[in-house]
CSV table of C-alpha atoms in Angstrom, one decimal:
chain,number,residue,atom,x,y,z
L,65,MET,CA,6.1,43.7,13.5
L,66,THR,CA,4.7,46.6,11.7
L,67,THR,CA,1.3,47.8,13.0
L,68,THR,CA,0.5,50.4,10.5
L,69,GLN,CA,-1.4,49.2,7.3
L,70,PRO,CA,1.2,48.8,4.6
L,71,THR,CA,0.3,49.6,1.0
L,72,PHE,CA,2.0,47.8,-1.9
L,73,ALA,CA,1.6,47.7,-5.7
L,74,THR,CA,0.7,44.4,-7.3
L,75,HIS,CA,3.7,42.2,-7.9
L,76,THR,CA,5.2,42.7,-11.2
L,77,GLY,CA,4.9,38.9,-11.7
L,78,ASP,CA,1.0,39.4,-11.5
L,79,PHE,CA,0.9,40.5,-15.1
L,80,PHE,CA,-2.9,40.5,-15.4
L,81,ASP,CA,-3.5,42.0,-11.9
L,82,LEU,CA,-5.3,38.9,-10.7
L,83,GLU,CA,-4.9,40.0,-7.1
L,84,ASP,CA,-7.6,42.5,-7.8
L,85,LEU,CA,-10.2,39.8,-7.6
L,86,LEU,CA,-9.8,39.9,-3.9
L,87,SER,CA,-12.1,42.1,-1.7
L,88,GLU,CA,-10.6,45.1,-0.1
L,89,PRO,CA,-10.5,43.4,3.4
L,90,GLU,CA,-8.8,40.4,1.8
L,91,ARG,CA,-6.2,42.7,0.1
L,92,GLY,CA,-5.7,44.3,3.6
L,93,ILE,CA,-4.7,40.8,5.1
L,94,VAL,CA,-2.4,40.0,2.1
L,95,MET,CA,-0.7,43.4,2.5
L,96,ARG,CA,-0.1,42.7,6.3
L,97,VAL,CA,1.3,39.3,5.5
L,98,ARG,CA,3.5,40.8,2.7
L,99,ASP,CA,4.9,43.4,5.1
L,100,PHE,CA,5.7,40.8,7.8
L,101,LEU,CA,7.5,38.7,5.2
L,102,ARG,CA,9.5,41.6,3.9
L,103,THR,CA,10.7,42.7,7.3
L,104,GLN,CA,10.9,39.5,9.4
L,105,VAL,CA,11.5,36.7,7.0
L,106,ASP,CA,13.4,37.9,3.9
L,107,PRO,CA,16.4,39.5,5.8
L,108,ILE,CA,17.2,36.2,7.7
L,109,ILE,CA,16.0,33.2,5.7
L,110,ASN,CA,19.1,32.5,3.6
L,111,ASP,CA,21.2,32.1,6.8
L,112,TYR,CA,18.6,29.6,8.2
L,113,TRP,CA,18.4,27.8,4.9
L,114,ALA,CA,22.1,27.5,4.6
L,115,ARG,CA,22.3,26.0,8.3
L,116,ALA,CA,19.2,23.9,7.5
L,117,GLU,CA,17.6,25.3,10.7
L,118,PHE,CA,14.0,26.8,11.1
L,119,PRO,CA,13.6,30.4,12.4
L,120,PHE,CA,11.3,29.7,15.2
L,121,GLN,CA,11.1,33.4,16.2
L,122,ILE,CA,8.8,34.0,13.2
L,123,ILE,CA,6.0,31.9,14.7
L,124,ASP,CA,5.3,34.8,17.0
L,125,GLY,CA,4.7,37.1,13.9
L,126,PHE,CA,2.5,34.5,12.5
L,127,ARG,CA,0.4,34.5,15.6
L,128,GLU,CA,0.0,38.2,15.4
L,129,LEU,CA,-1.3,38.0,11.9
L,130,ASP,CA,-4.1,35.7,13.0
L,131,ILE,CA,-4.2,33.8,9.6
L,132,ALA,CA,-3.8,30.3,10.8
L,133,GLY,CA,-7.6,29.7,11.2
L,134,LEU,CA,-8.8,31.5,8.2
L,135,MET,CA,-10.2,28.3,6.5
L,136,TYR,CA,-12.2,27.3,9.4
L,137,ASP,CA,-15.3,28.6,10.9
L,138,GLY,CA,-14.9,30.7,14.1
L,139,LEU,CA,-11.2,30.4,14.4
L,140,SER,CA,-10.1,33.8,13.1
L,141,ALA,CA,-11.3,37.3,12.9
L,142,HIS,CA,-11.8,36.9,9.3
L,143,ARG,CA,-13.3,33.8,7.5
L,144,GLY,CA,-11.2,33.4,4.4
L,145,THR,CA,-12.3,32.2,0.9
L,146,ARG,CA,-10.0,29.7,-0.9
L,147,LEU,CA,-9.1,32.5,-3.2
L,148,LEU,CA,-7.7,34.5,-0.1
L,149,THR,CA,-5.9,31.4,1.4
L,150,GLY,CA,-4.4,30.7,-2.0
L,151,PHE,CA,-2.9,34.1,-2.5
L,152,LEU,CA,-1.5,33.9,1.2
L,153,ALA,CA,0.1,30.6,0.2
L,154,MET,CA,1.5,32.4,-2.9
L,155,GLU,CA,2.7,35.2,-0.9
L,156,ILE,CA,4.4,33.2,1.8
L,157,CYS,CA,6.2,30.9,-0.9
L,158,ARG,CA,7.2,34.0,-2.8
L,159,SER,CA,9.2,34.9,0.3
L,160,ASP,CA,10.4,31.5,1.1
L,161,PRO,CA,9.1,27.9,0.1
L,162,SER,CA,10.4,26.4,3.4
L,163,VAL,CA,8.3,28.8,5.5
L,164,ASN,CA,5.3,28.2,3.4
L,165,THR,CA,5.8,24.4,3.7
L,166,PHE,CA,5.8,24.8,7.6
L,167,TYR,CA,2.7,26.9,7.3
L,168,GLY,CA,0.9,24.6,4.9
L,169,VAL,CA,1.7,21.5,6.8
L,170,HIS,CA,0.2,23.2,10.0
L,171,THR,CA,-2.9,24.9,8.7
L,172,GLY,CA,-3.8,22.6,5.9
L,173,LEU,CA,-2.7,19.1,6.4
L,174,ALA,CA,-2.8,19.0,10.1
L,175,MET,CA,-5.7,21.4,11.0
L,176,GLY,CA,-7.3,20.2,7.9
L,177,SER,CA,-7.3,16.5,9.1
L,178,VAL,CA,-8.8,17.6,12.5
L,179,ASN,CA,-11.4,19.7,10.8
L,180,ARG,CA,-12.6,17.1,8.2
L,181,CYS,CA,-12.0,13.9,10.3
L,182,GLY,CA,-12.4,14.9,13.9
L,183,SER,CA,-15.5,14.8,16.0
L,184,ASP,CA,-17.1,17.9,17.3
L,185,GLU,CA,-15.3,17.5,20.6
L,186,GLN,CA,-11.9,16.9,18.9
L,187,ARG,CA,-12.3,20.0,16.8
L,188,ARG,CA,-13.1,22.1,20.0
L,189,ARG,CA,-10.2,20.6,21.7
L,190,TRP,CA,-7.4,21.0,19.2
L,191,LEU,CA,-8.3,23.6,16.5
L,192,PRO,CA,-8.5,26.8,18.6
L,193,PRO,CA,-4.9,26.4,20.0
L,194,MET,CA,-3.7,25.3,16.6
L,195,ALA,CA,-5.3,28.5,15.1
L,196,ARG,CA,-3.6,30.6,17.7
L,197,MET,CA,-0.4,28.7,16.9
L,198,GLU,CA,0.1,27.7,20.5
L,199,GLN,CA,0.2,24.1,19.3
L,200,ILE,CA,1.9,23.3,16.0
L,201,GLY,CA,0.8,20.3,13.9
L,202,ALA,CA,2.4,17.8,11.6
L,203,PHE,CA,0.9,15.1,9.1
L,204,ALA,CA,2.6,11.7,8.9
L,205,LEU,CA,1.4,9.7,5.9
L,206,THR,CA,4.5,9.0,3.7
L,207,GLU,CA,6.7,5.9,4.7
L,208,PRO,CA,10.1,4.6,3.8
L,209,HIS,CA,8.6,2.1,1.4
L,210,GLY,CA,5.5,3.9,0.6
L,211,GLY,CA,4.8,7.2,-1.2
L,212,SER,CA,2.5,7.2,-4.3
L,213,ASP,CA,1.2,3.8,-3.3
L,214,VAL,CA,0.2,4.4,0.3
L,215,ALA,CA,-3.5,4.1,-0.3
L,216,GLY,CA,-3.0,0.4,-0.7
L,217,GLY,CA,0.4,-0.1,0.8
L,218,LEU,CA,0.4,1.6,4.1
L,219,GLU,CA,2.7,-0.4,6.5
L,220,THR,CA,2.3,1.5,9.7
L,221,THR,CA,-0.3,-0.5,11.8
L,222,ALA,CA,-2.8,0.4,14.6
L,223,ARG,CA,-4.0,-2.3,16.8
L,224,ARG,CA,-6.8,-1.9,19.2
L,225,ASP,CA,-5.8,-2.7,22.9
L,226,GLY,CA,-8.3,-2.3,25.5
L,227,ALA,CA,-9.4,1.5,25.8
L,228,GLY,CA,-6.7,2.6,23.4
L,229,TRP,CA,-4.5,1.8,20.3
L,230,VAL,CA,-0.9,0.7,19.8
L,231,LEU,CA,1.0,2.0,16.8
L,232,ASN,CA,3.9,0.5,15.2
L,233,GLY,CA,5.9,1.3,12.1
L,234,GLU,CA,7.7,4.1,10.5
L,235,LYS,CA,7.0,7.4,8.6
L,236,LYS,CA,9.4,9.4,6.4
L,237,TRP,CA,9.7,13.1,5.3
L,238,ILE,CA,7.3,14.4,8.0
L,239,GLY,CA,7.5,18.2,8.0
L,240,ASN,CA,7.5,20.0,11.4
L,241,ALA,CA,7.7,16.5,13.2
L,242,THR,CA,10.8,17.3,15.2
L,243,PHE,CA,9.1,19.9,17.1
L,244,ALA,CA,5.3,19.6,16.5
L,245,ASP,CA,2.9,19.4,19.4
L,246,LEU,CA,0.5,17.2,17.5
L,247,VAL,CA,1.1,14.8,14.7
L,248,ILE,CA,-1.6,13.5,12.6
L,249,VAL,CA,-0.7,9.8,12.1
L,250,TRP,CA,-2.3,7.5,9.4
L,251,ALA,CA,-2.2,3.8,10.1
L,252,ARG,CA,-3.8,0.7,9.0
L,253,ASP,CA,-6.1,-1.1,11.4
L,254,VAL,CA,-5.0,-4.7,11.7
L,255,GLU,CA,-8.5,-5.8,12.4
L,256,ASP,CA,-10.4,-4.5,9.4
L,257,GLY,CA,-7.5,-3.3,7.0
L,258,HIS,CA,-8.7,0.3,6.8
L,259,VAL,CA,-6.7,3.4,7.2
L,260,LYS,CA,-7.5,5.5,10.3
L,261,GLY,CA,-6.1,8.7,11.6
L,262,PHE,CA,-4.6,9.3,15.1
L,263,VAL,CA,-3.3,12.5,16.9
L,264,VAL,CA,-0.2,11.6,18.6
L,265,GLU,CA,1.1,14.2,21.1
L,266,LYS,CA,4.7,15.3,21.6
L,267,ASP,CA,6.6,13.2,23.9
L,268,THR,CA,4.2,10.2,23.8
L,269,PRO,CA,6.2,7.1,24.7
L,270,GLY,CA,7.1,5.0,21.7
L,271,PHE,CA,7.1,8.1,19.4
L,272,HIS,CA,10.6,8.7,18.0
L,273,PRO,CA,11.2,11.5,15.4
L,274,THR,CA,14.7,12.0,13.9
L,275,LYS,CA,15.7,15.0,11.7
L,276,ILE,CA,16.6,14.1,8.2
L,277,GLU,CA,19.9,15.6,7.3
L,278,GLY,CA,21.6,16.3,4.0
L,279,LYS,CA,18.7,17.8,2.0
L,280,VAL,CA,19.4,20.1,-0.9
L,281,ALA,CA,15.9,21.5,-1.1
L,282,LEU,CA,13.6,23.1,1.5
L,283,ARG,CA,16.4,23.0,4.0
L,284,ALA,CA,14.7,25.1,6.6
L,285,VAL,CA,11.9,22.6,6.9
L,286,GLN,CA,12.5,20.3,9.8
L,287,ASN,CA,11.5,17.0,8.1
L,288,ALA,CA,11.7,13.8,10.2
L,289,ASN,CA,11.9,10.1,10.0
L,290,ILE,CA,9.5,8.7,12.7
L,291,THR,CA,9.6,5.4,14.4
L,292,PHE,CA,6.6,4.1,16.3
L,293,ALA,CA,7.5,1.3,18.8
L,294,ASP,CA,4.4,0.2,20.8
L,295,CYS,CA,3.3,3.8,20.8
L,296,ARG,CA,0.0,3.9,22.9
L,297,VAL,CA,-2.7,6.4,21.9
L,298,ALA,CA,-6.0,6.9,23.5
L,299,GLU,CA,-9.3,6.3,21.7
L,300,ASP,CA,-10.0,9.9,22.3
L,301,ASN,CA,-7.0,10.6,20.1
L,302,ARG,CA,-8.4,8.6,17.2
L,303,LEU,CA,-9.9,10.9,14.6
L,304,GLN,CA,-13.5,9.7,14.8
L,305,ARG,CA,-14.5,10.5,11.3
L,306,ALA,CA,-11.4,8.9,9.6
L,307,ASN,CA,-12.4,5.4,8.8
L,308,THR,CA,-10.9,4.7,5.4
L,309,PHE,CA,-8.2,6.1,3.0
L,310,ARG,CA,-11.0,8.0,1.2
L,311,ASP,CA,-11.1,10.4,4.1
L,312,THR,CA,-7.4,10.9,4.0
L,313,SER,CA,-7.9,11.8,0.3
L,314,ASP,CA,-10.4,14.4,1.1
L,315,VAL,CA,-7.8,16.4,3.1
L,316,LEU,CA,-5.1,15.9,0.3
L,317,ARG,CA,-7.5,17.2,-2.4
L,318,LEU,CA,-7.5,20.6,-0.8
L,319,THR,CA,-3.9,20.9,0.2
L,320,ARG,CA,-2.6,19.6,-3.2
L,321,GLY,CA,-4.1,22.8,-4.6
L,322,GLY,CA,-2.3,24.8,-2.0
L,323,VAL,CA,1.0,23.3,-3.3
L,324,ALA,CA,0.1,24.7,-6.8
L,325,TRP,CA,-0.5,28.1,-5.2
L,326,GLY,CA,2.9,28.0,-3.5
L,327,SER,CA,4.6,27.0,-6.7
L,328,VAL,CA,3.2,30.1,-8.4
L,329,GLY,CA,4.9,32.1,-5.6
L,330,CYS,CA,8.2,30.3,-6.1
L,331,MET,CA,8.4,31.1,-9.7
L,332,MET,CA,7.0,34.6,-9.3
L,333,ALA,CA,10.0,35.3,-6.9
L,334,ALA,CA,12.5,33.8,-9.2
L,335,TYR,CA,11.2,35.8,-12.2
L,336,GLU,CA,11.2,39.1,-10.3
L,337,LEU,CA,14.7,38.5,-9.2
L,338,ALA,CA,15.8,37.7,-12.7
L,339,LEU,CA,14.0,40.7,-14.1
L,340,ALA,CA,15.7,43.1,-11.6
L,341,TYR,CA,19.1,41.5,-12.3
L,342,ALA,CA,18.7,41.7,-16.1
L,343,LYS,CA,18.1,45.4,-15.8
L,344,GLU,CA,21.2,46.2,-13.8
L,345,ARG,CA,23.6,43.5,-15.1
L,346,GLU,CA,25.8,44.9,-18.0
L,347,GLN,CA,27.7,42.9,-20.6
L,348,PHE,CA,29.1,44.1,-23.8
L,349,GLY,CA,28.4,47.7,-22.7
L,350,ARG,CA,24.7,47.3,-22.2
L,351,PRO,CA,22.2,45.8,-19.7
L,352,ILE,CA,21.6,42.3,-20.5
L,353,ALA,CA,17.9,43.1,-20.5
L,354,LYS,CA,18.3,44.5,-23.9
L,355,PHE,CA,19.4,41.2,-25.4
L,356,GLN,CA,16.8,39.3,-27.3
L,357,LEU,CA,17.5,36.0,-25.8
L,358,ILE,CA,17.2,37.4,-22.2
L,359,GLN,CA,13.9,38.9,-23.1
L,360,ASP,CA,12.7,35.6,-24.4
L,361,HIS,CA,13.5,34.0,-21.1
L,362,LEU,CA,11.7,36.7,-19.3
L,363,ALA,CA,8.7,36.5,-21.5
L,364,THR,CA,8.5,32.7,-21.2
L,365,MET,CA,8.7,32.8,-17.3
L,366,LEU,CA,6.1,35.6,-17.1
L,367,GLY,CA,3.8,33.4,-19.4
L,368,ASN,CA,4.3,30.6,-17.2
L,369,ILE,CA,3.4,32.5,-14.1
L,370,THR,CA,0.3,34.0,-15.6
L,371,SER,CA,-1.2,31.0,-16.9
L,372,SER,CA,-0.5,29.1,-13.8
L,373,LEU,CA,-2.0,32.0,-11.6
L,374,ALA,CA,-5.1,31.8,-13.8
L,375,MET,CA,-5.4,28.1,-13.3
L,376,VAL,CA,-5.1,28.2,-9.5
L,377,VAL,CA,-7.5,31.1,-9.3
L,378,SER,CA,-10.1,29.0,-11.2
L,379,LEU,CA,-9.3,26.0,-8.9
L,380,ALA,CA,-9.9,28.3,-5.9
L,381,HIS,CA,-13.5,29.2,-7.3
L,382,LEU,CA,-14.2,25.6,-7.8
L,383,GLN,CA,-13.3,25.0,-4.2
L,384,ASP,CA,-15.3,27.9,-2.9
L,385,ARG,CA,-18.3,26.6,-4.8
L,386,GLY,CA,-17.7,23.1,-3.2
L,387,VAL,CA,-17.4,21.4,-6.6
L,388,ASN,CA,-13.7,20.7,-6.7
L,389,GLN,CA,-12.8,17.1,-7.7
L,390,ASP,CA,-9.6,15.1,-7.3
L,391,GLU,CA,-8.8,15.7,-11.0
L,392,HIS,CA,-8.9,19.4,-10.7
L,393,SER,CA,-6.4,19.7,-7.9
L,394,ALA,CA,-4.2,17.1,-9.6
L,395,MET,CA,-4.1,18.9,-12.8
L,396,ALA,CA,-3.2,22.2,-11.1
L,397,LYS,CA,-0.5,20.5,-9.0
L,398,SER,CA,1.0,18.7,-12.1
L,399,VAL,CA,0.8,21.5,-14.6
L,400,VAL,CA,1.9,24.3,-12.3
L,401,THR,CA,4.8,22.6,-10.7
L,402,THR,CA,6.1,21.6,-14.2
L,403,ARG,CA,5.9,25.2,-15.4
L,404,MET,CA,7.5,26.2,-12.1
L,405,ARG,CA,10.5,24.0,-12.8
L,406,GLU,CA,11.0,25.5,-16.2
L,407,THR,CA,10.7,29.1,-14.9
L,408,VAL,CA,13.2,28.8,-12.0
L,409,ALA,CA,15.8,27.2,-14.2
L,410,LEU,CA,15.4,30.1,-16.7
L,411,ALA,CA,15.7,32.5,-13.8
L,412,ARG,CA,18.9,31.0,-12.7
L,413,GLU,CA,20.2,31.0,-16.2
L,414,VAL,CA,19.6,34.7,-16.4
L,415,PHE,CA,22.0,35.1,-13.6
L,416,GLY,CA,24.6,33.1,-15.2
L,417,GLY,CA,27.4,32.0,-12.7
L,418,ASN,CA,25.9,34.4,-10.2
L,419,GLY,CA,22.8,32.3,-10.0
L,420,ILE,CA,24.5,29.5,-7.9
L,421,LEU,CA,25.3,32.0,-5.1
L,422,LEU,CA,22.8,31.8,-2.2
L,423,GLU,CA,23.3,35.7,-1.6
L,424,ASN,CA,21.4,36.3,-4.8
L,425,ASP,CA,18.5,34.3,-3.6
L,426,VAL,CA,17.5,32.5,-7.0
L,427,ALA,CA,19.5,29.5,-6.1
L,428,ARG,CA,17.2,28.9,-3.1
L,429,TYR,CA,14.1,29.0,-5.3
L,430,PHE,CA,15.9,26.8,-7.9
L,431,ALA,CA,16.7,24.1,-5.3
L,432,ASP,CA,13.4,24.3,-3.4
L,433,ALA,CA,11.4,24.0,-6.6
L,434,GLU,CA,12.5,20.3,-6.8
L,435,ALA,CA,10.7,19.5,-3.5
L,436,LEU,CA,7.5,21.3,-4.5
L,437,TYR,CA,7.5,19.4,-8.0
L,438,SER,CA,7.7,16.1,-6.0
L,439,TYR,CA,5.6,16.3,-2.8
L,440,GLU,CA,1.9,15.9,-2.4
L,441,GLY,CA,1.7,13.7,-5.5
L,442,THR,CA,4.4,13.3,-8.2
L,443,ARG,CA,3.7,14.7,-11.6
L,444,GLU,CA,3.1,11.1,-13.0
L,445,ILE,CA,0.6,10.2,-10.4
L,446,ASN,CA,-1.3,13.5,-10.8
L,447,GLN,CA,-1.4,12.9,-14.5
L,448,LEU,CA,-2.8,9.5,-14.0
L,449,ILE,CA,-5.5,11.0,-11.7
L,450,VAL,CA,-6.6,13.4,-14.5
L,451,GLY,CA,-6.3,10.6,-17.2
L,452,ARG,CA,-8.6,8.4,-15.1
L,453,ALA,CA,-11.1,11.2,-14.9
L,454,VAL,CA,-11.3,11.9,-18.6
L,455,THR,CA,-11.2,8.3,-19.7
L,456,GLY,CA,-13.1,6.5,-17.0
L,457,MET,CA,-10.2,4.0,-16.8
L,458,GLY,CA,-7.5,3.7,-14.2
L,459,ALA,CA,-3.9,3.1,-15.4
L,460,PHE,CA,-1.9,3.2,-12.1
L,461,VAL,CA,-0.4,-0.3,-12.5
């Protein structure tokens, strides 16, 4: 990995230079990450995406960057703002959405659960090695029969048995779960009916993850179906401050905003690829960038990116002030991923037939956008969260 301090101009997709809102030390961190992604991830990711494998060798590079603990006190050389961590999510997703999903699951969902819901002792036990990426985390909430309705329909159960707990049930779509050292599992306590959180360690008897095959999006992410068959977990591994689904929602409120940031990176990458291609691709004796309809596509894409980036920057300011509500994160996730979907489709269209070739990269962003659009709350559910907030009336069923 490069040890000198790299210097880069602002991305062409950052039309209003919003990256300038970062402090100089924060920009330095972003630049180091950008250089790592350019040299270590970009040259190899298409091959791993095609084979549906994860490039485990890049974890060493992430360790050297020392960014996994930025959001948490005392776990990194620099305590990051939400603005900084948002720009990092954008940067990583601009390189590859699968890599950003791996990073976000570990640093946001898994570490966030331990930080928000763990006791002081549990945070001391698990967060430092997770920040050093010596232990990788996963987050198991979604189930075969439960996605949007898991708040009231969680089927995985936890039963108190002496000094520990016994977990039974199934989880689905769990990123990192095939190799994670620690899996945050949300299960319903059969005694009081409330959702509680548990840290299940790798190779625990009764814990069986199986890789999901045949995905057409986020192919490098190692998603798993998990079966829990009388899986015994010690009381010390129950997150001591996770007592209802409200505690789970506190974690999701912050990570949902991270998906919006990543979606900006995804559409920014697709736009920048389309812009470069339009300048060099010739038809009818001229670059296609000189055609009015192509310029309309490019201007629409750039407008989507600019308005979306402004929205997630505003969301980060709310988070840094501690006043972010569910509806703020929900609106950002819903609006930004919808604009992303349009943007990557226009970018692929600029490429014409070449847009379906993986070697031109845009196809990867086009496919991966579908997963970003769906996970961490569908558009419809997030719209209803916003609608409830502005009307005072729930309309979920």
